[in-house]
PDB file of C-alpha atoms in Angstrom:
ATOM      1  CA  GLN A   1      85.386 125.674  58.481  1.00  0.00           C
ATOM      2  CA  VAL A   2      82.133 123.352  57.553  1.00  0.00           C
ATOM      3  CA  GLN A   3      81.004 121.471  60.708  1.00  0.00           C
ATOM      4  CA  LEU A   4      78.513 118.392  60.626  1.00  0.00           C
ATOM      5  CA  VAL A   5      76.549 117.328  63.570  1.00  0.00           C
ATOM      6  CA  GLU A   6      74.682 114.020  63.403  1.00  0.00           C
ATOM      7  CA  SER A   7      71.572 113.011  65.658  1.00  0.00           C
ATOM      8  CA  GLY A   8      68.833 110.692  65.772  1.00  0.00           C
ATOM      9  CA  GLY A   9      70.706 107.779  66.187  1.00  0.00           C
ATOM     10  CA  GLY A  10      69.603 104.844  68.849  1.00  0.00           C
ATOM     11  CA  SER A  11      68.454 101.235  69.043  1.00  0.00           C
ATOM     12  CA  VAL A  12      65.299  99.539  67.475  1.00  0.00           C
ATOM     13  CA  GLN A  13      63.614  96.447  66.563  1.00  0.00           C
ATOM     14  CA  ALA A  14      63.529  95.265  63.241  1.00  0.00           C
ATOM     15  CA  GLY A  15      60.861  96.775  61.257  1.00  0.00           C
ATOM     16  CA  GLY A  16      61.060  99.923  62.952  1.00  0.00           C
ATOM     17  CA  SER A  17      62.145 103.144  62.098  1.00  0.00           C
ATOM     18  CA  LEU A  18      64.356 106.477  62.887  1.00  0.00           C
ATOM     19  CA  ARG A  19      65.347 109.394  61.795  1.00  0.00           C
ATOM     20  CA  LEU A  20      68.851 110.880  61.912  1.00  0.00           C
ATOM     21  CA  SER A  21      69.449 114.513  61.326  1.00  0.00           C
ATOM     22  CA  CYS A  22      72.623 116.331  60.220  1.00  0.00           C
ATOM     23  CA  ALA A  23      72.897 119.893  61.611  1.00  0.00           C
ATOM     24  CA  ALA A  24      75.486 121.960  59.151  1.00  0.00           C
ATOM     25  CA  SER A  25      77.318 125.336  59.436  1.00  0.00           C
ATOM     26  CA  GLY A  26      80.386 127.460  58.526  1.00  0.00           C
ATOM     27  CA  TYR A  27      79.724 127.107  54.890  1.00  0.00           C
ATOM     28  CA  THR A  28      79.497 129.419  52.479  1.00  0.00           C
ATOM     29  CA  TYR A  29      78.522 127.749  48.993  1.00  0.00           C
ATOM     30  CA  SER A  30      75.751 128.048  47.141  1.00  0.00           C
ATOM     31  CA  SER A  31      75.043 124.542  46.804  1.00  0.00           C
ATOM     32  CA  ILE A  32      76.788 121.126  48.207  1.00  0.00           C
ATOM     33  CA  CYS A  33      76.124 117.582  47.808  1.00  0.00           C
ATOM     34  CA  MET A  34      75.101 116.101  51.332  1.00  0.00           C
ATOM     35  CA  GLY A  35      75.595 112.258  51.626  1.00  0.00           C
ATOM     36  CA  TRP A  36      74.821 109.590  54.268  1.00  0.00           C
ATOM     37  CA  PHE A  37      77.383 106.980  54.967  1.00  0.00           C
ATOM     38  CA  ARG A  38      77.328 103.718  56.874  1.00  0.00           C
ATOM     39  CA  GLN A  39      80.268 101.552  58.477  1.00  0.00           C
ATOM     40  CA  ALA A  40      79.822  98.424  60.217  1.00  0.00           C
ATOM     41  CA  PRO A  41      82.685  96.911  62.040  1.00  0.00           C
ATOM     42  CA  GLY A  42      85.001  95.127  59.860  1.00  0.00           C
ATOM     43  CA  LYS A  43      83.680  96.660  56.553  1.00  0.00           C
ATOM     44  CA  GLU A  44      84.051  99.380  54.639  1.00  0.00           C
ATOM     45  CA  ARG A  45      82.163 102.652  54.550  1.00  0.00           C
ATOM     46  CA  GLU A  46      79.245 102.205  52.308  1.00  0.00           C
ATOM     47  CA  GLY A  47      77.438 105.750  50.815  1.00  0.00           C
ATOM     48  CA  VAL A  48      73.391 104.934  51.614  1.00  0.00           C
ATOM     49  CA  ALA A  49      72.154 108.066  50.057  1.00  0.00           C
ATOM     50  CA  ALA A  50      72.792 111.655  49.013  1.00  0.00           C
ATOM     51  CA  ILE A  51      71.159 115.066  47.581  1.00  0.00           C
ATOM     52  CA  TYR A  52      72.284 117.918  46.098  1.00  0.00           C
ATOM     53  CA  THR A  53      70.597 121.183  47.364  1.00  0.00           C
ATOM     54  CA  GLY A  54      71.397 122.741  43.906  1.00  0.00           C
ATOM     55  CA  GLY A  55      68.045 121.059  42.987  1.00  0.00           C
ATOM     56  CA  GLY A  56      66.899 118.225  45.360  1.00  0.00           C
ATOM     57  CA  SER A  57      68.435 115.254  43.167  1.00  0.00           C
ATOM     58  CA  THR A  58      69.016 112.406  45.168  1.00  0.00           C
ATOM     59  CA  TYR A  59      70.804 109.061  45.038  1.00  0.00           C
ATOM     60  CA  TYR A  60      69.901 105.956  47.082  1.00  0.00           C
ATOM     61  CA  THR A  61      71.889 102.700  47.034  1.00  0.00           C
ATOM     62  CA  ASP A  62      70.113  99.638  45.995  1.00  0.00           C
ATOM     63  CA  SER A  63      69.797  98.183  49.734  1.00  0.00           C
ATOM     64  CA  VAL A  64      67.819 100.801  51.024  1.00  0.00           C
ATOM     65  CA  LYS A  65      65.867 102.059  48.060  1.00  0.00           C
ATOM     66  CA  GLY A  66      61.898 102.134  48.979  1.00  0.00           C
ATOM     67  CA  ARG A  67      63.171 102.363  52.856  1.00  0.00           C
ATOM     68  CA  PHE A  68      64.924 105.271  53.377  1.00  0.00           C
ATOM     69  CA  THR A  69      64.472 108.826  51.995  1.00  0.00           C
ATOM     70  CA  ILE A  70      67.158 111.833  52.400  1.00  0.00           C
ATOM     71  CA  ALA A  71      65.620 115.273  52.456  1.00  0.00           C
ATOM     72  CA  GLN A  72      67.004 118.810  53.331  1.00  0.00           C
ATOM     73  CA  ASP A  73      65.323 121.549  54.990  1.00  0.00           C
ATOM     74  CA  ASN A  74      67.420 124.719  53.695  1.00  0.00           C
ATOM     75  CA  ALA A  75      66.160 126.862  56.366  1.00  0.00           C
ATOM     76  CA  LYS A  76      67.644 125.110  59.235  1.00  0.00           C
ATOM     77  CA  ASN A  77      70.575 124.037  57.153  1.00  0.00           C
ATOM     78  CA  THR A  78      69.960 120.528  58.103  1.00  0.00           C
ATOM     79  CA  TRP A  79      69.629 117.134  56.177  1.00  0.00           C
ATOM     80  CA  TYR A  80      67.655 114.223  57.382  1.00  0.00           C
ATOM     81  CA  LEU A  81      67.557 110.433  56.518  1.00  0.00           C
ATOM     82  CA  GLN A  82      64.334 108.937  57.548  1.00  0.00           C
ATOM     83  CA  MET A  83      64.989 105.235  57.643  1.00  0.00           C
ATOM     84  CA  ASN A  84      61.705 102.861  57.419  1.00  0.00           C
ATOM     85  CA  SER A  85      61.386  99.024  57.584  1.00  0.00           C
ATOM     86  CA  LEU A  86      64.428  98.745  59.309  1.00  0.00           C
ATOM     87  CA  LYS A  87      66.644  95.473  59.279  1.00  0.00           C
ATOM     88  CA  PRO A  88      69.610  94.410  61.255  1.00  0.00           C
ATOM     89  CA  GLU A  89      71.407  94.501  58.349  1.00  0.00           C
ATOM     90  CA  ASP A  90      71.278  98.300  58.581  1.00  0.00           C
ATOM     91  CA  THR A  91      73.104  98.311  61.829  1.00  0.00           C
ATOM     92  CA  ALA A  92      76.137 100.381  61.742  1.00  0.00           C
ATOM     93  CA  MET A  93      77.337 103.818  62.416  1.00  0.00           C
ATOM     94  CA  TYR A  94      76.151 106.470  60.422  1.00  0.00           C
ATOM     95  CA  TYR A  95      77.469 109.518  59.177  1.00  0.00           C
ATOM     96  CA  CYS A  96      76.782 112.699  57.162  1.00  0.00           C
ATOM     97  CA  ALA A  97      79.424 114.297  54.572  1.00  0.00           C
ATOM     98  CA  ALA A  98      79.173 116.800  52.259  1.00  0.00           C
ATOM     99  CA  ASP A  99      81.350 118.139  49.494  1.00  0.00           C
ATOM    100  CA  GLN A 100      80.828 121.284  47.091  1.00  0.00           C
ATOM    101  CA  ARG A 101      80.691 119.396  44.177  1.00  0.00           C
ATOM    102  CA  PRO A 102      77.361 117.945  42.613  1.00  0.00           C
ATOM    103  CA  CYS A 103      76.700 114.690  43.728  1.00  0.00           C
ATOM    104  CA  THR A 104      76.830 113.374  40.011  1.00  0.00           C
ATOM    105  CA  VAL A 105      80.723 114.022  41.157  1.00  0.00           C
ATOM    106  CA  VAL A 106      80.820 112.263  44.422  1.00  0.00           C
ATOM    107  CA  ALA A 107      77.478 110.498  44.960  1.00  0.00           C
ATOM    108  CA  GLY A 108      78.727 107.459  47.133  1.00  0.00           C
ATOM    109  CA  ARG A 109      82.077 107.782  46.683  1.00  0.00           C
ATOM    110  CA  ALA A 110      83.448 108.045  50.588  1.00  0.00           C
ATOM    111  CA  ARG A 111      87.006 108.815  49.673  1.00  0.00           C
ATOM    112  CA  ALA A 112      85.450 112.132  47.745  1.00  0.00           C
ATOM    113  CA  TYR A 113      83.931 114.095  50.413  1.00  0.00           C
ATOM    114  CA  THR A 114      85.748 116.801  52.256  1.00  0.00           C
ATOM    115  CA  TYR A 115      83.758 117.487  55.362  1.00  0.00           C
ATOM    116  CA  TRP A 116      82.580 114.679  57.821  1.00  0.00           C
ATOM    117  CA  GLY A 117      80.279 114.619  60.883  1.00  0.00           C
ATOM    118  CA  GLN A 118      81.422 112.238  64.179  1.00  0.00           C
ATOM    119  CA  GLY A 119      78.626 109.774  63.404  1.00  0.00           C
ATOM    120  CA  THR A 120      75.897 108.280  65.472  1.00  0.00           C
ATOM    121  CA  GLN A 121      75.137 104.710  65.777  1.00  0.00           C
ATOM    122  CA  VAL A 122      71.940 102.491  64.653  1.00  0.00           C
ATOM    123  CA  THR A 123      71.712  99.415  65.850  1.00  0.00           C
ATOM    124  CA  VAL A 124      68.409  96.909  64.461  1.00  0.00           C
ATOM    125  CA  SER A 125      67.461  93.964  66.367  1.00  0.00           C
ATOM    126  CA  SER A 126      65.895  91.160  65.029  1.00  0.00           C
TER     127      SER A 126
END
């Protein structure tokens, strides 16, 4: 059973930075697509970024390009979302998710992912 555990959320002022971590365990796939999603109250879950461990290809939603960076540490089975220049509109619950299919298949489609973490709250004040 694949387990994902997020950490690193918190409260920051606009312009600040946070780094989210997602520690994975229990999977045996040689490669997976790891995605970060966010959901604000009353809004649909939105794909933020994704990375395919079988080559390192990355994907970003337009609103975070140039500000967020997704990265992986295969030795630690941990993925990161470095968030810089945070804006109040980035406030949401952030989730990491994983699927054994390539990111070209699942990318930002929340319903396509098989495994989910419990989420970590990010709050950006103006």
